[in-house]
């Protein structure tokens, strides 16, 4: 999987492709611009709560599952060394 593409984006793209629905058609149904949906589905823009809810209603998925998948993807991209200077609260 290319680094720029999150699992939820791939999952939504597959659902659309399997049903023969273009990104432009889906964007119209969920009331966002085609360019906005394209950015999310190509990984150039992370999935946010509003988009997760719109896509979940349209695709019959759980918005919580989509957000959890996005969070797991985002956390997996973090570098542990970036947090070495942070000490736990006492």
Tab-separated table of C-alpha atoms in Angstrom, residues 10 12-13 15 19 21-23 26 29 31-32 35-36 39 50 54 57 64 67-68 75 78-79 81 84 87:
chain	number	residue	atom	x	y	z
A	10	UNK	CA	-8.664	2.048	0.014
A	12	UNK	CA	-14.057	3.145	0.297
A	13	UNK	CA	-12.474	3.143	-3.156
A	15	UNK	CA	-16.628	-0.310	-2.375
A	19	UNK	CA	-20.525	-1.002	-7.404
A	21	UNK	CA	-19.834	4.274	-8.741
A	22	UNK	CA	-17.448	7.048	-9.757
A	23	UNK	CA	-15.874	9.349	-7.212
A	26	UNK	CA	-20.270	9.554	-4.747
A	29	UNK	CA	-24.454	11.930	-3.124
A	31	UNK	CA	-22.704	16.650	-0.791
A	32	UNK	CA	-18.986	17.398	-1.078
A	35	UNK	CA	-11.973	17.324	-5.579
A	36	UNK	CA	-12.447	17.027	-1.807
A	39	UNK	CA	-8.096	14.154	-1.982
A	50	UNK	CA	-17.449	14.835	8.974
A	54	UNK	CA	-20.882	11.150	5.225
A	57	UNK	CA	-24.037	6.795	5.778
A	64	UNK	CA	-16.244	4.792	14.297
A	67	UNK	CA	-12.025	6.795	12.179
A	68	UNK	CA	-10.305	3.984	14.091
A	75	UNK	CA	-0.246	6.406	14.525
A	78	UNK	CA	4.711	8.388	13.665
A	79	UNK	CA	8.372	8.079	14.531
A	81	UNK	CA	12.107	9.191	18.385
A	84	UNK	CA	11.858	10.884	23.348
A	87	UNK	CA	8.444	12.713	30.080
